[in-house]
mmCIF file of C-alpha atoms and ligand atoms in Angstrom:
data_model
loop_
_atom_site.group_PDB
_atom_site.id
_atom_site.type_symbol
_atom_site.label_atom_id
_atom_site.label_comp_id
_atom_site.label_asym_id
_atom_site.label_seq_id
_atom_site.Cartn_x
_atom_site.Cartn_y
_atom_site.Cartn_z
ATOM 1 C CA UNK F 1 87.381 136.296 99.444
ATOM 2 C CA UNK F 2 86.311 136.800 95.854
ATOM 3 C CA UNK F 3 88.594 135.917 92.940
ATOM 4 C CA UNK F 4 86.025 137.071 90.418
ATOM 5 C CA UNK F 5 87.176 140.583 89.499
ATOM 6 C CA UNK F 6 90.746 139.639 88.501
ATOM 7 C CA UNK F 7 89.609 137.285 85.777
ATOM 8 C CA UNK F 8 88.011 138.403 82.512
ATOM 9 C CA UNK F 9 86.386 135.825 80.221
ATOM 10 C CA UNK F 10 85.755 133.263 82.938
ATOM 11 C CA UNK F 11 84.480 129.970 81.476
ATOM 12 C CA UNK F 12 80.847 129.374 82.285
ATOM 13 C CA UNK F 13 81.195 125.582 82.376
ATOM 14 C CA UNK F 14 84.355 123.654 83.272
ATOM 15 C CA UNK F 15 84.514 119.847 83.029
ATOM 16 C CA UNK F 16 87.255 117.849 84.742
ATOM 17 C CA UNK F 17 88.477 114.284 84.246
ATOM 18 C CA UNK F 18 89.876 113.739 87.737
ATOM 19 C CA UNK F 19 92.412 111.059 86.871
ATOM 20 C CA UNK F 20 95.444 109.622 88.653
ATOM 21 C CA UNK F 21 94.133 108.695 92.107
ATOM 22 C CA UNK F 22 95.344 105.084 91.834
ATOM 23 C CA UNK F 23 98.849 106.074 90.727
ATOM 24 C CA UNK F 24 99.066 108.648 93.522
ATOM 25 C CA UNK F 25 98.251 105.961 96.101
ATOM 26 C CA UNK F 26 100.599 103.428 94.521
ATOM 27 C CA UNK F 27 103.513 105.855 94.624
ATOM 28 C CA UNK F 28 102.949 106.092 98.376
ATOM 29 C CA UNK F 29 102.385 102.338 98.782
ATOM 30 C CA UNK F 30 98.858 103.071 99.967
ATOM 31 C CA UNK F 31 95.654 101.262 98.968
ATOM 32 C CA UNK F 32 93.840 102.800 95.977
ATOM 33 C CA UNK F 33 91.023 104.033 98.208
ATOM 34 C CA UNK F 34 93.469 106.411 99.939
ATOM 35 C CA UNK F 35 93.986 108.063 96.551
ATOM 36 C CA UNK F 36 90.234 108.456 96.069
ATOM 37 C CA UNK F 37 89.850 109.944 99.546
ATOM 38 C CA UNK F 38 92.593 112.466 98.831
ATOM 39 C CA UNK F 39 90.947 113.086 95.444
ATOM 40 C CA UNK F 40 87.589 113.847 97.059
ATOM 41 C CA UNK F 41 89.276 116.498 99.224
ATOM 42 C CA UNK F 42 90.733 118.105 96.109
ATOM 43 C CA UNK F 43 87.300 118.077 94.428
ATOM 44 C CA UNK F 44 85.896 119.942 97.415
ATOM 45 C CA UNK F 45 88.656 122.591 97.282
ATOM 46 C CA UNK F 46 88.346 123.074 93.517
ATOM 47 C CA UNK F 47 84.567 123.438 93.796
ATOM 48 C CA UNK F 48 85.000 126.228 96.304
ATOM 49 C CA UNK F 49 87.600 127.945 94.136
ATOM 50 C CA UNK F 50 85.456 127.597 90.970
ATOM 51 C CA UNK F 51 82.513 129.076 92.810
ATOM 52 C CA UNK F 52 84.594 132.068 93.935
ATOM 53 C CA UNK F 53 85.823 132.613 90.379
ATOM 54 C CA UNK F 54 82.264 132.872 89.108
ATOM 55 C CA UNK F 55 82.258 129.584 87.185
ATOM 56 C CA UNK F 56 78.608 128.557 87.031
ATOM 57 C CA UNK F 57 78.862 124.859 86.139
ATOM 58 C CA UNK F 58 81.521 122.339 87.141
ATOM 59 C CA UNK F 59 81.192 118.783 85.819
ATOM 60 C CA UNK F 60 83.328 116.198 87.596
ATOM 61 C CA UNK F 61 83.962 112.808 85.963
ATOM 62 C CA UNK F 62 83.769 110.710 89.100
ATOM 63 C CA UNK F 63 82.961 107.135 87.976
ATOM 64 C CA UNK F 64 82.655 105.974 84.376
ATOM 65 C CA UNK F 65 80.423 103.267 82.916
ATOM 66 C CA UNK F 66 83.663 101.420 82.038
ATOM 67 C CA UNK F 67 84.892 101.630 85.649
ATOM 68 C CA UNK F 68 82.263 98.950 86.459
ATOM 69 C CA UNK F 69 84.671 96.531 84.728
ATOM 70 C CA UNK F 70 87.311 96.970 87.462
ATOM 71 C CA UNK F 71 87.717 94.315 90.135
ATOM 72 C CA UNK F 72 84.967 93.865 92.703
ATOM 73 C CA UNK F 73 87.061 94.850 95.719
ATOM 74 C CA UNK F 74 87.953 98.168 94.065
ATOM 75 C CA UNK F 75 84.293 98.833 93.218
ATOM 76 C CA UNK F 76 83.171 97.936 96.753
ATOM 77 C CA UNK F 77 85.712 100.331 98.274
ATOM 78 C CA UNK F 78 84.749 103.067 95.843
ATOM 79 C CA UNK F 79 81.021 102.631 96.565
ATOM 80 C CA UNK F 80 81.760 102.796 100.296
ATOM 81 C CA UNK F 81 83.465 106.144 99.806
ATOM 82 C CA UNK F 82 80.657 107.427 97.581
ATOM 83 C CA UNK F 83 78.113 106.521 100.272
ATOM 84 C CA UNK F 84 80.164 108.275 102.919
ATOM 85 C CA UNK F 85 80.566 111.366 100.750
ATOM 86 C CA UNK F 86 76.860 111.587 99.904
ATOM 87 C CA UNK F 87 75.918 111.134 103.560
ATOM 88 C CA UNK F 88 78.391 113.595 105.076
ATOM 89 C CA UNK F 89 78.670 116.293 102.456
ATOM 90 C CA UNK F 90 75.162 117.759 102.536
ATOM 91 C CA UNK F 91 75.871 120.186 105.361
ATOM 92 C CA UNK F 92 78.844 121.781 103.648
ATOM 93 C CA UNK F 93 77.036 121.817 100.268
ATOM 94 C CA UNK F 94 74.217 123.791 101.887
ATOM 95 C CA UNK F 95 76.650 126.092 103.709
ATOM 96 C CA UNK F 96 78.467 126.802 100.416
ATOM 97 C CA UNK F 97 75.242 127.168 98.417
ATOM 98 C CA UNK F 98 76.250 124.358 95.992
ATOM 99 C CA UNK F 99 73.637 122.681 93.804
ATOM 100 C CA UNK F 100 74.361 119.036 92.959
ATOM 101 C CA UNK F 101 73.116 117.271 89.842
ATOM 102 C CA UNK F 102 74.042 113.774 88.698
ATOM 103 C CA UNK F 103 74.416 112.509 85.124
ATOM 104 C CA UNK F 104 74.892 108.859 84.133
ATOM 105 C CA UNK F 105 72.982 105.619 84.538
ATOM 106 C CA UNK F 106 72.105 105.768 88.219
ATOM 107 C CA UNK F 107 69.924 102.643 87.986
ATOM 108 C CA UNK F 108 73.138 100.588 88.195
ATOM 109 C CA UNK F 109 73.869 101.765 91.749
ATOM 110 C CA UNK F 110 72.672 100.022 94.908
ATOM 111 C CA UNK F 111 69.230 101.254 95.999
ATOM 112 C CA UNK F 112 70.519 103.166 99.033
ATOM 113 C CA UNK F 113 73.021 105.067 96.867
ATOM 114 C CA UNK F 114 70.244 105.919 94.409
ATOM 115 C CA UNK F 115 68.228 107.298 97.335
ATOM 116 C CA UNK F 116 71.188 109.334 98.611
ATOM 117 C CA UNK F 117 71.702 110.802 95.128
ATOM 118 C CA UNK F 118 68.021 111.725 94.836
ATOM 119 C CA UNK F 119 68.037 113.244 98.294
ATOM 120 C CA UNK F 120 71.181 115.326 97.632
ATOM 121 C CA UNK F 121 69.769 116.636 94.345
ATOM 122 C CA UNK F 122 66.438 117.455 95.945
ATOM 123 C CA UNK F 123 67.865 119.213 99.011
ATOM 124 C CA UNK F 124 70.402 121.281 97.053
ATOM 125 C CA UNK F 125 68.177 122.146 94.081
ATOM 126 C CA UNK F 126 67.614 125.788 95.078
ATOM 127 C CA UNK F 127 71.289 126.536 95.812
ATOM 128 C CA UNK F 128 72.695 129.202 93.508
ATOM 129 C CA UNK F 129 76.461 129.740 93.968
ATOM 130 C CA UNK F 130 77.515 126.969 91.550
ATOM 131 C CA UNK F 131 76.060 123.818 89.990
ATOM 132 C CA UNK F 132 78.294 120.783 90.387
ATOM 133 C CA UNK F 133 77.402 117.963 88.014
ATOM 134 C CA UNK F 134 78.735 114.615 89.179
ATOM 135 C CA UNK F 135 79.194 112.163 86.308
ATOM 136 C CA UNK F 136 78.489 108.843 88.027
ATOM 137 C CA UNK F 137 78.189 105.564 86.151
ATOM 138 C CA UNK F 138 78.523 107.895 83.188
ATOM 139 C CA UNK F 139 79.654 107.014 79.688
ATOM 140 C CA UNK F 140 78.982 109.253 76.736
ATOM 141 C CA UNK F 141 78.125 106.423 74.347
ATOM 142 C CA UNK F 142 75.787 104.925 76.928
ATOM 143 C CA UNK F 143 74.140 108.336 77.336
ATOM 144 C CA UNK F 144 73.746 108.654 73.550
ATOM 145 C CA UNK F 145 72.233 105.155 73.335
ATOM 146 C CA UNK F 146 69.693 106.083 76.027
ATOM 147 C CA UNK F 147 68.923 109.313 74.139
ATOM 148 C CA UNK F 148 68.372 107.388 70.876
ATOM 149 C CA UNK F 149 65.990 105.063 72.664
ATOM 150 C CA UNK F 150 63.986 108.019 74.007
ATOM 151 C CA UNK F 151 63.810 109.647 70.589
ATOM 152 C CA UNK F 152 62.942 106.365 68.829
ATOM 153 C CA UNK F 153 60.122 105.847 71.314
ATOM 154 C CA UNK F 154 58.730 109.308 70.471
ATOM 155 C CA UNK F 155 58.911 108.522 66.755
ATOM 156 C CA UNK F 156 57.171 105.201 67.379
ATOM 157 C CA UNK F 157 54.185 106.778 69.107
ATOM 158 C CA UNK F 158 54.043 109.535 66.487
ATOM 159 C CA UNK F 159 55.137 112.416 68.738
ATOM 160 C CA UNK F 160 57.883 113.433 66.317
ATOM 161 C CA UNK F 161 58.539 113.090 62.623
ATOM 162 C CA UNK F 162 62.041 111.622 61.952
ATOM 163 C CA UNK F 163 62.706 114.270 59.278
ATOM 164 C CA UNK F 164 62.148 117.055 61.787
ATOM 165 C CA UNK F 165 64.876 115.875 64.221
ATOM 166 C CA UNK F 166 67.438 118.629 64.772
ATOM 167 C CA UNK F 167 70.629 118.684 66.875
ATOM 168 C CA UNK F 168 68.678 120.473 69.602
ATOM 169 C CA UNK F 169 66.322 117.463 69.893
ATOM 170 C CA UNK F 170 69.311 115.183 70.411
ATOM 171 C CA UNK F 171 70.912 117.561 72.940
ATOM 172 C CA UNK F 172 67.633 117.737 74.837
ATOM 173 C CA UNK F 173 67.445 113.929 75.035
ATOM 174 C CA UNK F 174 70.849 113.669 76.745
ATOM 175 C CA UNK F 175 71.410 113.664 80.523
ATOM 176 C CA UNK F 176 72.852 117.176 80.093
ATOM 177 C CA UNK F 177 69.670 118.697 78.624
ATOM 178 C CA UNK F 178 69.369 122.300 79.923
ATOM 179 C CA UNK F 179 73.130 122.513 80.696
ATOM 180 C CA UNK F 180 75.414 124.640 78.514
ATOM 181 C CA UNK F 181 78.231 122.760 76.737
ATOM 182 C CA UNK F 182 81.576 122.805 78.591
ATOM 183 C CA UNK F 183 83.861 125.697 77.622
ATOM 184 C CA UNK F 184 86.936 124.035 79.077
ATOM 185 C CA UNK F 185 87.952 120.428 79.767
ATOM 186 C CA UNK F 186 90.807 119.724 82.143
ATOM 187 C CA UNK F 187 92.276 116.217 82.401
ATOM 188 C CA UNK F 188 94.851 115.476 85.036
ATOM 189 C CA UNK F 189 97.349 112.569 85.271
ATOM 190 C CA UNK F 190 99.051 113.103 81.916
ATOM 191 C CA UNK F 191 96.733 110.932 79.806
ATOM 192 C CA UNK F 192 95.639 112.790 76.685
ATOM 193 C CA UNK F 193 92.267 111.220 75.884
ATOM 194 C CA UNK F 194 88.653 111.838 76.780
ATOM 195 C CA UNK F 195 87.706 108.296 77.861
ATOM 196 C CA UNK F 196 84.049 108.393 76.782
ATOM 197 C CA UNK F 197 83.265 111.719 78.490
ATOM 198 C CA UNK F 198 80.726 114.196 77.026
ATOM 199 C CA UNK F 199 81.509 113.324 73.381
ATOM 200 C CA UNK F 200 78.510 115.194 71.967
ATOM 201 C CA UNK F 201 78.798 118.146 74.339
ATOM 202 C CA UNK F 202 82.515 118.789 73.761
ATOM 203 C CA UNK F 203 82.286 119.543 70.034
ATOM 204 C CA UNK F 204 83.836 123.006 70.620
ATOM 205 C CA UNK F 205 85.335 122.674 74.096
ATOM 206 C CA UNK F 206 88.920 123.801 74.731
ATOM 207 C CA UNK F 207 91.146 121.032 76.169
ATOM 208 C CA UNK F 208 93.886 121.411 78.764
ATOM 209 C CA UNK F 209 95.853 118.269 79.699
ATOM 210 C CA UNK F 210 98.033 118.453 82.803
ATOM 211 C CA UNK F 211 100.686 115.925 83.929
ATOM 212 C CA UNK F 212 99.595 116.132 87.570
ATOM 213 C CA UNK F 213 97.922 113.314 89.508
ATOM 214 C CA UNK F 214 94.482 114.472 90.703
ATOM 215 C CA UNK F 215 95.242 114.283 94.469
ATOM 216 C CA UNK F 216 98.242 116.601 93.847
ATOM 217 C CA UNK F 217 96.157 119.113 91.857
ATOM 218 C CA UNK F 218 96.128 122.525 93.555
ATOM 219 C CA UNK F 219 94.178 125.756 93.291
ATOM 220 C CA UNK F 220 97.239 127.198 91.541
ATOM 221 C CA UNK F 221 97.041 124.435 88.906
ATOM 222 C CA UNK F 222 93.343 125.139 88.438
ATOM 223 C CA UNK F 223 94.017 128.846 88.046
ATOM 224 C CA UNK F 224 96.739 128.124 85.503
ATOM 225 C CA UNK F 225 94.309 125.969 83.446
ATOM 226 C CA UNK F 226 91.749 128.787 83.530
ATOM 227 C CA UNK F 227 94.466 131.213 82.519
ATOM 228 C CA UNK F 228 95.454 128.994 79.592
ATOM 229 C CA UNK F 229 91.787 128.922 78.519
ATOM 230 C CA UNK F 230 91.676 132.709 78.652
ATOM 231 C CA UNK F 231 94.522 132.897 76.104
ATOM 232 C CA UNK F 232 92.685 130.656 73.633
ATOM 233 C CA UNK F 233 90.925 131.989 70.578
ATOM 234 C CA UNK F 234 87.643 130.144 70.021
ATOM 235 C CA UNK F 235 86.479 130.273 66.436
ATOM 236 C CA UNK F 236 83.646 127.766 66.008
ATOM 237 C CA UNK F 237 84.599 127.158 62.376
ATOM 238 C CA UNK F 238 85.043 130.806 61.399
ATOM 239 C CA UNK F 239 88.328 131.961 59.843
ATOM 240 C CA UNK F 240 91.082 133.290 62.089
ATOM 241 C CA UNK F 241 91.511 136.987 62.552
ATOM 242 C CA UNK F 242 94.817 138.571 63.552
HETATM 243 C C1 IPE E 301 90.486 108.231 88.662
HETATM 244 O O1 IPE E 301 91.481 107.515 89.298
HETATM 245 C C2 IPE E 301 89.196 108.106 89.380
HETATM 246 C C3 IPE E 301 88.331 106.968 88.955
HETATM 247 C C4 IPE E 301 87.402 106.556 89.700
HETATM 248 C C5 IPE E 301 88.514 106.298 87.682
HETATM 249 P P1 IPE E 301 92.022 106.135 88.757
HETATM 250 O O2 IPE E 301 91.545 105.045 89.658
HETATM 251 O O3 IPE E 301 91.706 105.964 87.313
HETATM 252 O O4 IPE E 301 93.585 106.349 88.937
HETATM 253 P P2 IPE E 301 94.729 105.890 87.934
HETATM 254 O O5 IPE E 301 94.426 106.534 86.618
HETATM 255 O O6 IPE E 301 94.658 104.404 87.867
HETATM 256 O O7 IPE E 301 95.980 106.414 88.532
HETATM 257 C C1 IPE E 302 88.317 108.295 83.355
HETATM 258 O O1 IPE E 302 89.448 107.756 83.933
HETATM 259 C C2 IPE E 302 87.154 108.176 84.293
HETATM 260 C C3 IPE E 302 87.201 108.962 85.521
HETATM 261 C C4 IPE E 302 88.141 109.816 85.850
HETATM 262 C C5 IPE E 302 86.090 108.757 86.413
HETATM 263 P P1 IPE E 302 89.905 106.250 83.652
HETATM 264 O O2 IPE E 302 91.135 106.050 84.446
HETATM 265 O O3 IPE E 302 88.785 105.321 83.889
HETATM 266 O O4 IPE E 302 90.202 106.291 82.084
HETATM 267 P P2 IPE E 302 91.240 105.466 81.207
HETATM 268 O O5 IPE E 302 90.999 104.006 81.513
HETATM 269 O O6 IPE E 302 92.613 105.907 81.636
HETATM 270 O O7 IPE E 302 90.943 105.833 79.790
HETATM 271 MG MG1 MG E 303 92.692 106.424 85.572
#
């Protein structure tokens, strides 16, 4: 089934802060990991729906650089689930023609997870239905620091003149080089903040905050966020017209 034709002005790139898994589990007196498992199912469903709508890029904030500060047992459980997902998901990613890319500081993950990430990216790299960017061990300030280091290194060896640095050079030094900026950001759970996500890239992104815990988020909710985006008038600093 294609949802494409009904929707004019479909965003090219949607980013989602998938928040509220812990609260969802707590409300049900379940361990936090049950919330993340339910959340992973929702991510799968939304990916399929986004692909059918003709959205080309979907960035999912999955694990932030600040999430490393949570307690060890939580991190261990989360890493277990990530391993499982990376191991078991390949078949359905191939069947659905989904290309996976990862942004963030992957060097902080255990070696086997780093291998699984590399393998998933490599095996899905020619898939064309949708590109799903998983933000893993991702923090925008951390990404900008790493970009500054890369640029400073180039200045040091004389590859670039500091006075010639343009915004494009900075964009191209980020993990998201070659990706378009997000058109729409959705954050679930009711929090109205961006929690160190894509600070540079979201200069002109439209924001939709929804008071729904991520595991409860449905295709209908996703469609209503897209619909809200389609009513927005993006101006990029120009004056408003009627
Ligand atoms: C979001 O769920 C997913 C993350 C890995 C951070 P949380 O674990 O943040 O859930 P809440 O916000 O505490 O409910
Ligand atoms: C943002 O959620 C990160 C992810 C969804 C992966 P958090 O739950 O970590 O953010 P805060 O702590 O509410 O700002
Ligand atoms: Mg949270």
